[in-house]
Coordinates of C-alpha atoms in Angstrom, one line a residue:
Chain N
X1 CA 4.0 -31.7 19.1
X2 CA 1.2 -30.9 21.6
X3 CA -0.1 -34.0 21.4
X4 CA 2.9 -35.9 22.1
X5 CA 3.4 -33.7 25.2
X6 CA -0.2 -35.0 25.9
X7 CA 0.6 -38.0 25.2
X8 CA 2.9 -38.0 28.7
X9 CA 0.1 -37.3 30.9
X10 CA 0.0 -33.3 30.7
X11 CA -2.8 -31.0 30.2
X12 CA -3.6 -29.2 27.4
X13 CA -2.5 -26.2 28.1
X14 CA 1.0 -27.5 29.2
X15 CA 1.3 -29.0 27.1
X16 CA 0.9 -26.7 24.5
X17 CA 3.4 -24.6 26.4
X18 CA 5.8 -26.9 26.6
X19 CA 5.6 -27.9 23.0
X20 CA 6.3 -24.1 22.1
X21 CA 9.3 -23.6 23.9
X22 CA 10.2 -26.7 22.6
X23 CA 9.7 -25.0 19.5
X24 CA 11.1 -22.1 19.7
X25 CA 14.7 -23.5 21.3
X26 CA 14.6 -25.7 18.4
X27 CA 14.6 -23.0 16.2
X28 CA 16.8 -20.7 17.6
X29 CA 19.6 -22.7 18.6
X30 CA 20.4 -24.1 14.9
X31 CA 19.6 -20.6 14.0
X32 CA 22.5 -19.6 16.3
X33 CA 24.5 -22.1 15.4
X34 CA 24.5 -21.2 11.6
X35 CA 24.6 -17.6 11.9
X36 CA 28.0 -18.7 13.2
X37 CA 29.0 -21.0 10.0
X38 CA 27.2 -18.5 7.7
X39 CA 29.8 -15.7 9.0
X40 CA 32.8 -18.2 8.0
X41 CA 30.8 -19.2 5.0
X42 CA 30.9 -15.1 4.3
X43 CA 34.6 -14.5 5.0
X44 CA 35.6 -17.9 2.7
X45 CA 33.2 -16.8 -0.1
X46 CA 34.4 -13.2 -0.1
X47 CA 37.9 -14.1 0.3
X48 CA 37.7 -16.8 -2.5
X49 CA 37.0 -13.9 -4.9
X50 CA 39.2 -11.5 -4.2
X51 CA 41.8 -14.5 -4.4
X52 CA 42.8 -14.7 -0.7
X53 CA 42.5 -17.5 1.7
X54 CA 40.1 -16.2 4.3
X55 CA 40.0 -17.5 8.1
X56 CA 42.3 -21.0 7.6
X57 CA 43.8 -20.9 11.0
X58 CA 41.5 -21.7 13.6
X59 CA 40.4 -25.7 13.6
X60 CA 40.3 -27.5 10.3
X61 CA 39.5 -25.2 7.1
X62 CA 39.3 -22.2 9.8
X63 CA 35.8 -24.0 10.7
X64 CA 36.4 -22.9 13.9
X65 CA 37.1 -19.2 13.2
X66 CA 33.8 -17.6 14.6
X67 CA 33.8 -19.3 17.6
X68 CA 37.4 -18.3 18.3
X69 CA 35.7 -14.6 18.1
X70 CA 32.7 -15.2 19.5
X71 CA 35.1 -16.3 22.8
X72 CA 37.4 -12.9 22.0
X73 CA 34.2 -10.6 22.3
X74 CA 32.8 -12.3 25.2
X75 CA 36.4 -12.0 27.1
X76 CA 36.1 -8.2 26.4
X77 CA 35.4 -5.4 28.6
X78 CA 31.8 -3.7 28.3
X79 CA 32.8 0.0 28.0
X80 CA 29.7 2.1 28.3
X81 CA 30.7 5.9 26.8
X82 CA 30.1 8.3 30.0
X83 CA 28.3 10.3 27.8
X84 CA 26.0 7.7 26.3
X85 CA 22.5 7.4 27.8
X86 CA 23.0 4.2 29.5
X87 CA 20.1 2.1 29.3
X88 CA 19.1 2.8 25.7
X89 CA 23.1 2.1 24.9
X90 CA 22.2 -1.2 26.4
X91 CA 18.7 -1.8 25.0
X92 CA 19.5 -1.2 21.4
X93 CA 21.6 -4.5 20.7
X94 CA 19.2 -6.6 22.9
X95 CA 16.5 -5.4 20.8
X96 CA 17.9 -5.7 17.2
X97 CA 19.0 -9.6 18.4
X98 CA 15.8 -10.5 19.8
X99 CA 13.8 -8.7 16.7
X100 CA 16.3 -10.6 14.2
X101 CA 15.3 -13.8 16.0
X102 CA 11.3 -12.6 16.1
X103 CA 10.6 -13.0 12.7
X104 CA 12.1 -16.4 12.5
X105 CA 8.4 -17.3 13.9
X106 CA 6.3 -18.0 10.9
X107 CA 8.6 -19.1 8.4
X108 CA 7.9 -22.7 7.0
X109 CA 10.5 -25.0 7.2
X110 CA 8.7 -27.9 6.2
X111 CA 4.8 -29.2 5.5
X112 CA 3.9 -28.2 9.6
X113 CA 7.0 -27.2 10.9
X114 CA 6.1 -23.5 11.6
X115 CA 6.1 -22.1 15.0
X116 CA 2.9 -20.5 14.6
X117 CA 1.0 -21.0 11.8
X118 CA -1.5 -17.7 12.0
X119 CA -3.2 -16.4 9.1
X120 CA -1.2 -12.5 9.1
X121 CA 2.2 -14.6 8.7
X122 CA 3.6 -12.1 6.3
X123 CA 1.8 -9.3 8.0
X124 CA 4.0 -10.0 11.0
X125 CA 6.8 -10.3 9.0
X126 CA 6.9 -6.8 8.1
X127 CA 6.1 -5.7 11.6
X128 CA 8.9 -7.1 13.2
X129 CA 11.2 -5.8 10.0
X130 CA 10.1 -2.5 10.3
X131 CA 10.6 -2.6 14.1
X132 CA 14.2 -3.0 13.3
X133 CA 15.1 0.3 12.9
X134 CA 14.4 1.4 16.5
X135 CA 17.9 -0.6 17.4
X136 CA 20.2 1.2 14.8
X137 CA 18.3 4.3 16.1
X138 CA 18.8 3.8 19.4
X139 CA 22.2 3.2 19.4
X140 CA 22.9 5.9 17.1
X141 CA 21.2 8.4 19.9
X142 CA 22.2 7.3 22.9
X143 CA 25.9 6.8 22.0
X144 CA 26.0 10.3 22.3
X145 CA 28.7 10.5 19.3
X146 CA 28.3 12.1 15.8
X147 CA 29.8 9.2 13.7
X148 CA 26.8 6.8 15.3
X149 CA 24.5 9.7 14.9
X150 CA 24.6 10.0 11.4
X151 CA 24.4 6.1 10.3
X152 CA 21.3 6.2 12.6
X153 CA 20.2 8.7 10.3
X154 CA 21.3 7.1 7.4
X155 CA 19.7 3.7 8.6
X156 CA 16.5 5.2 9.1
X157 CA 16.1 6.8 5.9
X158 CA 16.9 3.5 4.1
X159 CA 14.8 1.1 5.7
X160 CA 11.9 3.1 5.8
X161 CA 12.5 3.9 2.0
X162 CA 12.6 0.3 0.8
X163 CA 9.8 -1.0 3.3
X164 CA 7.4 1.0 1.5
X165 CA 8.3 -0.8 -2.2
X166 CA 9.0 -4.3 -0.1
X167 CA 5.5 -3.9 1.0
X168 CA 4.4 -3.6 -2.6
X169 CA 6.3 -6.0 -3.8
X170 CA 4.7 -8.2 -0.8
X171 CA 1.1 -7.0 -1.6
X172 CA 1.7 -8.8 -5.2
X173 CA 2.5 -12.0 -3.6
X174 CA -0.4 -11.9 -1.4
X175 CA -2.8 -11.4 -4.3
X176 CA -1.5 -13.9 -6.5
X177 CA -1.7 -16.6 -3.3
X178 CA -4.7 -15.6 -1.6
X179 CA -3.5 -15.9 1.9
X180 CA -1.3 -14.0 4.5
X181 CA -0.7 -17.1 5.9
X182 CA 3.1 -18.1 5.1
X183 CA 2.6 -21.8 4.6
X184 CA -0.4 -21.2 2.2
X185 CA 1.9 -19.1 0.4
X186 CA 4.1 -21.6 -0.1
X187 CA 1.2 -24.7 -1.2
X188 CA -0.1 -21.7 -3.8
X189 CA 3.4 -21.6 -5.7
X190 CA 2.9 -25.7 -6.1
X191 CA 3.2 -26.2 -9.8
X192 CA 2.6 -22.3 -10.3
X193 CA 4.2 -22.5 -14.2
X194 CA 2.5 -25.2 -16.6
X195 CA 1.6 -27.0 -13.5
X196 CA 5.5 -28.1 -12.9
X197 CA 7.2 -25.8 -12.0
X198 CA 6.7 -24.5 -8.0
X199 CA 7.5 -21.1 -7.5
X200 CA 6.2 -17.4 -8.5
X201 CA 9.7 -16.5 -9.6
X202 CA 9.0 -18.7 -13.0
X203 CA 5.6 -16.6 -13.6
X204 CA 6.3 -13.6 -15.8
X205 CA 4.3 -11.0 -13.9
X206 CA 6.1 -11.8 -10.9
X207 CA 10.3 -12.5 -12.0
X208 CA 10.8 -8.6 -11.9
X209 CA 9.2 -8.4 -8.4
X210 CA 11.3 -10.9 -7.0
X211 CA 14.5 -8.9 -8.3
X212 CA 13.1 -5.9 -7.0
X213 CA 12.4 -7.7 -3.9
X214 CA 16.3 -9.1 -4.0
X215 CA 17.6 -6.0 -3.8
X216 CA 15.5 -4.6 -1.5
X217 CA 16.3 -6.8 1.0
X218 CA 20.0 -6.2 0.4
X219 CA 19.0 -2.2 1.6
X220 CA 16.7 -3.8 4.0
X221 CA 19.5 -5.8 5.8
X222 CA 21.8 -3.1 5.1
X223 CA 24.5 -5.1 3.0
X224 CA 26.8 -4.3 0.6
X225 CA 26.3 -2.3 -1.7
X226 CA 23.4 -0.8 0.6
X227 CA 26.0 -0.8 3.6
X228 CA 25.9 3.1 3.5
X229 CA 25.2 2.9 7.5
X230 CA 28.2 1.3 8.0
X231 CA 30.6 2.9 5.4
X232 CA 34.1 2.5 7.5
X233 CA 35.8 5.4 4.7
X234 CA 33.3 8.0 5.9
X235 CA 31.4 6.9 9.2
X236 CA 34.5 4.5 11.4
X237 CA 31.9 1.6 11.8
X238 CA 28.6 3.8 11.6
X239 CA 26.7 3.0 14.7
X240 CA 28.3 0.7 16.2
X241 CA 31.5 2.9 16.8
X242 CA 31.4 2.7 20.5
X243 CA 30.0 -0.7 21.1
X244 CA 32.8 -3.0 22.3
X245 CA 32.4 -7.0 23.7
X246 CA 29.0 -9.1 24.0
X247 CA 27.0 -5.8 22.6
X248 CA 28.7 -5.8 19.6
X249 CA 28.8 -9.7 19.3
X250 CA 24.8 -8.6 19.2
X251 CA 24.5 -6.3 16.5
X252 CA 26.9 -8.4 14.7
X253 CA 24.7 -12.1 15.4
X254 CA 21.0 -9.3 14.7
X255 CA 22.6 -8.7 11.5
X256 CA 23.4 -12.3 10.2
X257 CA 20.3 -13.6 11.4
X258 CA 18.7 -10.6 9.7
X259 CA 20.0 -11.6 6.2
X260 CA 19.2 -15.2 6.6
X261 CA 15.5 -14.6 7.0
X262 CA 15.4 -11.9 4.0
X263 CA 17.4 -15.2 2.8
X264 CA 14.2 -17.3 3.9
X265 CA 11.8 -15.0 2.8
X266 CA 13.2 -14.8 -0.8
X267 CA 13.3 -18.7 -0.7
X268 CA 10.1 -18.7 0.8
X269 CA 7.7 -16.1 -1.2
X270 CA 9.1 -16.9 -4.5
X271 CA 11.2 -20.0 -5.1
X272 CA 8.7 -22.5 -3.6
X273 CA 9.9 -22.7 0.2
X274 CA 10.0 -26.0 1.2
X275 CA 8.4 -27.5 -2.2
X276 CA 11.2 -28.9 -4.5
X277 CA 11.8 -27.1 -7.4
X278 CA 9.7 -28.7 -10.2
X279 CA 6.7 -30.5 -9.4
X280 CA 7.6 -34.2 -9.9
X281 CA 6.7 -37.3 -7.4
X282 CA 10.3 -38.7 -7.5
X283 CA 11.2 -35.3 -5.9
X284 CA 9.2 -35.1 -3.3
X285 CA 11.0 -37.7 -1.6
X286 CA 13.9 -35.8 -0.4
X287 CA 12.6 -33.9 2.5
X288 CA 11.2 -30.1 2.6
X289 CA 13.3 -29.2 5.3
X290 CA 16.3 -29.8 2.6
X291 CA 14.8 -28.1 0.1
X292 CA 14.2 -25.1 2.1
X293 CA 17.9 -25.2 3.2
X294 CA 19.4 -25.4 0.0
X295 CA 17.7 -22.7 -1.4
X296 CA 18.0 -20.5 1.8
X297 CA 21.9 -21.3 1.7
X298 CA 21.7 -20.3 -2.2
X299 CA 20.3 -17.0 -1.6
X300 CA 22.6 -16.3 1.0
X301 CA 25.6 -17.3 -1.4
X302 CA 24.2 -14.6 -3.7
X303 CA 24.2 -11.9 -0.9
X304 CA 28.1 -12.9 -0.6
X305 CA 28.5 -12.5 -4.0
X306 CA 27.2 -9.1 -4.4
X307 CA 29.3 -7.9 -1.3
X308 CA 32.7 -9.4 -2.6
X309 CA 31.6 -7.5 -6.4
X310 CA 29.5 -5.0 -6.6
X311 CA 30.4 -1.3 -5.4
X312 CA 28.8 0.6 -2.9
X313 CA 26.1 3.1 -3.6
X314 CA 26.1 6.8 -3.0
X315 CA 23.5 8.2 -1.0
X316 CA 21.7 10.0 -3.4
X317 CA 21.6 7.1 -5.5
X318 CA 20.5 4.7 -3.2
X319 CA 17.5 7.4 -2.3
X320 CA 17.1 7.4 -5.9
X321 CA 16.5 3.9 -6.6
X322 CA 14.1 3.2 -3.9
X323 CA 11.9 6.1 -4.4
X324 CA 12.1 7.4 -7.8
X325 CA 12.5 3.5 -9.1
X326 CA 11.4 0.8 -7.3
X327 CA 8.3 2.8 -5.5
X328 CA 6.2 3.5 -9.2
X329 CA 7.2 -0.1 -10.6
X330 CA 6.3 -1.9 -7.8
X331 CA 3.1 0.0 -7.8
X332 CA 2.2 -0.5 -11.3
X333 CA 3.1 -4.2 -10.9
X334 CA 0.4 -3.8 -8.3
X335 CA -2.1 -2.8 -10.8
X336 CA -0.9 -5.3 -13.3
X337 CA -1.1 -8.3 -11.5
X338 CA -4.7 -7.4 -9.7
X339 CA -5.5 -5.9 -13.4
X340 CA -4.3 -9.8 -14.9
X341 CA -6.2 -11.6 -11.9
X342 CA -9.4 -10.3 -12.4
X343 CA -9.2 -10.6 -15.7
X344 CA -8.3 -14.0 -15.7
X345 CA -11.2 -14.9 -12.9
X346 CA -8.3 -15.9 -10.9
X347 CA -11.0 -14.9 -7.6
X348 CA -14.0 -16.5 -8.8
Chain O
X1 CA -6.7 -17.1 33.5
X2 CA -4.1 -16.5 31.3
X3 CA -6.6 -14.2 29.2
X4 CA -6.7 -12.1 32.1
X5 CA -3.2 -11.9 33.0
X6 CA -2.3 -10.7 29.3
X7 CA -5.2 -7.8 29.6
X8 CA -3.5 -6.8 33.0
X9 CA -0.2 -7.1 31.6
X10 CA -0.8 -5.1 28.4
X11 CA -3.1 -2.8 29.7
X12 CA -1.2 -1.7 33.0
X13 CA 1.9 -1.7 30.3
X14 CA -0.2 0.9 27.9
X15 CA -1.2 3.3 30.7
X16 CA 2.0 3.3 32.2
X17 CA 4.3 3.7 29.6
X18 CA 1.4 6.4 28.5
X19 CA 2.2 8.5 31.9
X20 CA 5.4 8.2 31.6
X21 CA 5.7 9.7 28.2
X22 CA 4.0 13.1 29.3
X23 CA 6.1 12.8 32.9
X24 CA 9.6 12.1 31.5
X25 CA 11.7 15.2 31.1
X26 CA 13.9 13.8 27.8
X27 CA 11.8 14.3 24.5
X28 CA 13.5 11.1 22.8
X29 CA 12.6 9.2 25.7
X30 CA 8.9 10.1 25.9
X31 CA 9.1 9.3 22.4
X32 CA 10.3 6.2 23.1
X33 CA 7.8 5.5 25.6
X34 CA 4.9 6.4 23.6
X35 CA 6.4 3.5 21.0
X36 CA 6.2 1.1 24.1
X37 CA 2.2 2.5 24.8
X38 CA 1.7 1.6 20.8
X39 CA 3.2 -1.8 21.2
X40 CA 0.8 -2.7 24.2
X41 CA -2.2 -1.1 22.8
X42 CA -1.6 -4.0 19.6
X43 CA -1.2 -6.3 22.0
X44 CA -4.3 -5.3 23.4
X45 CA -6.1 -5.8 19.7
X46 CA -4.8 -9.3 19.8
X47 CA -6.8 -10.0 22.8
X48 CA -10.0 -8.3 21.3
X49 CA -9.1 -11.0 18.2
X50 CA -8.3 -8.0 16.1
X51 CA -5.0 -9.0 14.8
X52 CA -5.2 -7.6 11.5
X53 CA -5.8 -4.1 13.0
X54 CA -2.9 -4.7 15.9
X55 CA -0.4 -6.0 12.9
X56 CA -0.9 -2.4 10.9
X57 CA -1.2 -0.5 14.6
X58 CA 2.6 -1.9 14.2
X59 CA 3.2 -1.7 11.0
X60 CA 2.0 2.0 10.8
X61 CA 2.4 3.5 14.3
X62 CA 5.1 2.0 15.5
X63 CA 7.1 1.5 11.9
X64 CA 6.8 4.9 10.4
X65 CA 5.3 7.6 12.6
X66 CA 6.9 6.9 15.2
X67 CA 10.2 6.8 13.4
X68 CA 9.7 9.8 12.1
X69 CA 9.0 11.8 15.5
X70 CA 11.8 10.0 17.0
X71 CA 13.4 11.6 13.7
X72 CA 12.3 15.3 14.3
X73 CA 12.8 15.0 18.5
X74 CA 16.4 13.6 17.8
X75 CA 17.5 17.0 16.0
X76 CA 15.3 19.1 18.0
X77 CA 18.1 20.8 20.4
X78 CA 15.3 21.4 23.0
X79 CA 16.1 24.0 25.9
X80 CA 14.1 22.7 29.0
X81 CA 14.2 25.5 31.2
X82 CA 12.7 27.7 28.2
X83 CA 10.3 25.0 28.2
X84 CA 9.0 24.5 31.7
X85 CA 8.9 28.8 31.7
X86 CA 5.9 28.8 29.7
X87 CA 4.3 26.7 31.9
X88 CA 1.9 28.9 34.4
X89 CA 1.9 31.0 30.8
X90 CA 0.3 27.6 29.4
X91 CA -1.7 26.3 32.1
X92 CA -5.1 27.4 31.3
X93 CA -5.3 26.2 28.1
X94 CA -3.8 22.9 29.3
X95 CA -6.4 22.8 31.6
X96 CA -9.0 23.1 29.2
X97 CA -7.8 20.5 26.8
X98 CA -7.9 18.3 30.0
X99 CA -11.8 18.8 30.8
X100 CA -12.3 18.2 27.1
X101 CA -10.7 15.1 27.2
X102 CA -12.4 14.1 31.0
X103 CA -15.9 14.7 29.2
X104 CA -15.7 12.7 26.0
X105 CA -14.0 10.1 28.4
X106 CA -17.1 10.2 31.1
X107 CA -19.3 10.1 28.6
X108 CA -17.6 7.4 25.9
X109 CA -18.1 5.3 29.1
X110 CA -21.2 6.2 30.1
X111 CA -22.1 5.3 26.6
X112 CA -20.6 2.2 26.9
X113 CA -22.0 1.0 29.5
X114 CA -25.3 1.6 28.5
X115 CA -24.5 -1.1 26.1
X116 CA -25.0 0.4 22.7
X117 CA -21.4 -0.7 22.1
X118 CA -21.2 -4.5 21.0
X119 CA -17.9 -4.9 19.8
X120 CA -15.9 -7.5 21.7
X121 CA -17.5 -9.5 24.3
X122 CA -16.2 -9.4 27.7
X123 CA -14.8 -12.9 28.1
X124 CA -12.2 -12.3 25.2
X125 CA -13.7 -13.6 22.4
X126 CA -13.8 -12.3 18.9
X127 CA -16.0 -9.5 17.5
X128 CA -15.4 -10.9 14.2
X129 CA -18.4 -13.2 11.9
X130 CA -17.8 -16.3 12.5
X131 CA -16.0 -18.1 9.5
X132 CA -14.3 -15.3 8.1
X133 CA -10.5 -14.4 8.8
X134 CA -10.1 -10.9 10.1
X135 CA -8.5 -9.4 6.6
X136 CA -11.0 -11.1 4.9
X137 CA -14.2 -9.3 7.4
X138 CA -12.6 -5.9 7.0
X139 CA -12.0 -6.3 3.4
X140 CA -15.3 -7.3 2.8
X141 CA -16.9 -4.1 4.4
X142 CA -14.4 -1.9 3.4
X143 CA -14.7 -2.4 -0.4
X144 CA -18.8 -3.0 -0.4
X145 CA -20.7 -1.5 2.4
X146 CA -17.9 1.3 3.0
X147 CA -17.0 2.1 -0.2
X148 CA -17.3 5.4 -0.7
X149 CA -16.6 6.2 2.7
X150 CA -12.8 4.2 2.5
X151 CA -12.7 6.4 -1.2
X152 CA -13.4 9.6 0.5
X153 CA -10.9 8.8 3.4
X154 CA -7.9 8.1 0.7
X155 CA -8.8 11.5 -0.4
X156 CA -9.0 13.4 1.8
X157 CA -5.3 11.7 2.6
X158 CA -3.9 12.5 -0.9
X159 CA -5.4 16.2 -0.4
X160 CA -3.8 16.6 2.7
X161 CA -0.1 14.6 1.2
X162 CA -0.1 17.3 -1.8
X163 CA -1.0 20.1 0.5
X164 CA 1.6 19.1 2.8
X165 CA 4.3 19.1 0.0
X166 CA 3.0 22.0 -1.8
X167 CA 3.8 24.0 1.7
X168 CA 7.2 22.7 2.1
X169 CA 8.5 22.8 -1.7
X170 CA 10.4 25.2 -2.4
X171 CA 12.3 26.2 -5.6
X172 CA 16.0 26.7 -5.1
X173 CA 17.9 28.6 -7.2
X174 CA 21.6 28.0 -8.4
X175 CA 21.5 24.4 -7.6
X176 CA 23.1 22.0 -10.3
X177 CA 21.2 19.5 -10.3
X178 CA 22.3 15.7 -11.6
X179 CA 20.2 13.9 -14.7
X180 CA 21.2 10.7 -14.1
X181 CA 20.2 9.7 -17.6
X182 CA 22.4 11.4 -19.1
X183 CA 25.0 10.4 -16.8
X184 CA 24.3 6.7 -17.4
X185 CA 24.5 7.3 -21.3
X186 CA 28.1 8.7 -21.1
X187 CA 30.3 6.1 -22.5
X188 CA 34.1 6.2 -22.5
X189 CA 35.2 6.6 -25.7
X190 CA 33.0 10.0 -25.5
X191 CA 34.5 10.6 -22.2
X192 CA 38.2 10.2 -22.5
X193 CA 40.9 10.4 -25.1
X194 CA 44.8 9.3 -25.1
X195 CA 47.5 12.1 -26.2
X196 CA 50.8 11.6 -26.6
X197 CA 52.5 14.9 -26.1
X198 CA 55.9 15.2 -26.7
X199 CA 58.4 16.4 -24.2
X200 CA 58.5 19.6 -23.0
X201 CA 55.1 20.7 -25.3
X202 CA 52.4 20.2 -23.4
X203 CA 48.8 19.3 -24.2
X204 CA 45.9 21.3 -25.9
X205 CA 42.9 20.5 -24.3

């Protein structure tokens, strides 16, 4: 895109600049835009199996419905607790949007459509994820209220426990692939299995990381049945009990934007991103950027479906899993696969 | 030019939000503060073209430690006027610490500007070999030259990880614990049974 920026008489480094905002609006917007469908898309899927209708009101099919409460939030009054400590009560959703958004940065959509295309892709990836946890913090602390105080806490404890078996998880990845880099991640998963099939999910070592690496990301992005931070029967709405109008509307777009990348990142690391699923010609015709959709869309169909069935997790249990679990597998898997790849001469 | 604006940006960013972490009088904001100082000081590394090290200055600074002081500081129910009493009490030794750190500074600089240091050039570019990706440089030391140095240092780490838990473990009585094993392998036919009483005789349980 530089180049054709260049191409209309500006200099280099313009033109770079322009290309990346170019970039980045073109990202975010659609990513706006379908956090906004993806929330309907929840609602219907959820309400489909608990045999309701779901939002049917607003425009045709309820299409309409987020907007309609997008508009209600942004109509609302900003009430800022007297107590709260004001500027981190505003800081916190500002920060978990524009971290939620962040990430977005490296993922491939397509062959070179990556915003930047630097070699620590998936390094940066877990930076900005384990970032998030200073907005749930935040808010927790500075509402100045015991229900928020204790999700924080609760938050806290659960990312930081699965980030240390995601990173494992991510480490496996990374030594099967060679690379950081997110794009060359994807191209090392082209006909991974019997040269056909593209993706590390079909490779034996690797099919129990990516369901470790499933659920993870469900206690990563705090959904059901992770969604102990937010448990309405014990904590009212966990930390976001005091938020009310555009800060809410916030936490609430963070969050949805949060699970489509663990979407995009499942997609991504171990179903073949933007490479079709089996490695023939004829398929390769339909563009990556499709491919990478449908399977992002898949993944995120699966998060639904674990939130309408599957219930929630004590406490204990979810502390349980993540470090008395998933901690010693994934790092035997470690040892496994490096064991199997220098065995194999996979780095000769 | 825009080289130097990022150094002036990230650096004046680093040592402010670095003064203000001692100044301000809330713990969880100095905290918070110090976070912003860590976030600088990566981007900092990026200019030196250390990105691997900024991304784990992240990753590790900023993603867990300073989670967990924020953790510690947010239960802390810290009494400032019992805090600033100490202070003429505590001044000496503050003092001294504060020389300390003035002489290693005066002479790290000294040092450096005698120009044994060669790590990053002046104009921005990167202290990396040429050809090789930052992971794969550090790797390559780490695991060859460094060995036994990068072993001893995980050592020493695991040493001080059981000695930590060693201090804080401690065996509580009277606690009924859960085996979730055995809790999974419960099935209900073990679990439950139908009765039907008669009226008016109750159930033997």
């Amino acid at each position: 895109m530089t180049s054709f920026f260049q191409s209309l008489g500006m200099t280099h480094d313009w033109a770079w600049f322009v290309s990346t905002i170019c970039g980045i609006l073109l990202i975010a917007l659609p990513l706006m835009l379908s956090v906004a469908m993806i929330i309907y898309a929840d609602r219907k899927i959820w309400a489909a199996m608990a045999l309701r209708r779901g939002p049917n009101v607003v425009g045709p099919f309820g299409l309409l419905q987020s907007f309609a409460d997008g508009l209600k939030v942004f109509l609302q009054e900003t009430i800022v607790p007297s107590a709260a400590n004001k500027g981190l009560f505003l800081i916190a959703p500002v920060l978990t949007f524009s971290l939620a958004l962040l990430a977005w940065a490296v993922i491939p959509f397509n062959g070179g459509a990556i915003l930047a295309d630097i070699n620590i892709g998936l390094l940066y990836v877990l930076a900005i994820s384990s970032l998030g946890v200073y907005g749930t913090i935040m808010a927790g602390w500075a509402s100045n209220s015991k229900y928020p105080f204790f999700s924080a806490m609760r938050a806290s404890a659960q990312m930081i426990s699965y980030e240390v078996s995601i990173g494992f998880i991510l480490i496996c990845v990374v030594l099967w692939s060679g690379t950081f880099n997110m794009n060359g991640i994807v191209l090392a998963q082209k006909g991974h299995v019997f040269g056909i099939i593209n993706g590390f999910v079909a490779n034996p070592l690797l099919f129990p990381m990516w369901v470790m690496f499933l659920i993870s990301s469900l206690a990563e992005t705090q959904r059901a049945p992770f969604d102990l931070t937010e448990a309405e029967s014990e904590l009212v709405a966990g930390y976001q009990t005091e938020y009310s109008s555009m800060a809410f509307a916030a936490y609430w777009l963070g969050e949805y934007a949060n699970v489509l990348l663990m979407c995009a990142l499942n997609a991504t690391l171990f179903w073949g991103g933007w490479l079709p699923p089996l490695d023939i010609p004829v398929l390769y015709l339909v563009p990556g950027f499709i491919w990478f959709l449908l399977k992002v869309l898949f993944f995120f169909f699966v998060f639904s479906w674990v939130k309408a069935t599957v219930p929630r997790y004590r406490y204990d249990q979810l502390m349980r899993l993540g470090w008395k679990v998933f901690l010693p597998v994934s790092l035997l898997f470690v040892v496994i696969v490096s064991g199997y790849l220098m065995a194999t001469g996979h780095f000769a | 030019m825009i080289h130097v604006i990022a150094f002036y940006l990230f650096a004046v960013m680093t040592v402010a939000s670095g003064a203000i972490t001692i100044l301000s009088r809330n713990p969880v904001h100095s905290v918070l503060w110090l976070i912003l100082a860590f976030f600088n000081a990566a981007g900092l590394m990026i200019l030196v073209g250390a990105e691997f090290i900024a991304m784990l200055l992240v990753i590790v600074y900023v993603g867990a430690v300073a989670v967990l002081f924020l953790f510690v500081v947010m239960m802390l129910d810290i009494d400032f006027a019992e805090l600033r009493a100490g202070f003429v009490r505590y001044f000496p030794f503050g003092a001294l610490v504060a020389i300390v750190l003035l002489a290693e500074m005066v002479l790290g600089i000294g040092a450096y500007r005698a120009g044994s240091l060669t790590l990053g050039t002046p104009n921005g570019t990167a202290a990396t070999p040429a050809g090789a990706s930052n992971i794969e440089a550090i790797g390559a030391l780490l695991y060859s030259r460094y060995l036994f140095l990068f072993e001893a240092a995980g050592i020493i780490l695991l040493v001080a990880m059981i000695g930590a838990i060693v201090l804080t473990h401690r065996q509580r009585g009277g606690t009924r614990g859960q085996n979730v094993d055995k809790q999974n392998r419960r099935r209900p036919e073990e679990a439950t049974f139908n009765v039907k009483p008669e009226v008016g005789k109750g159930v033997q349980l």
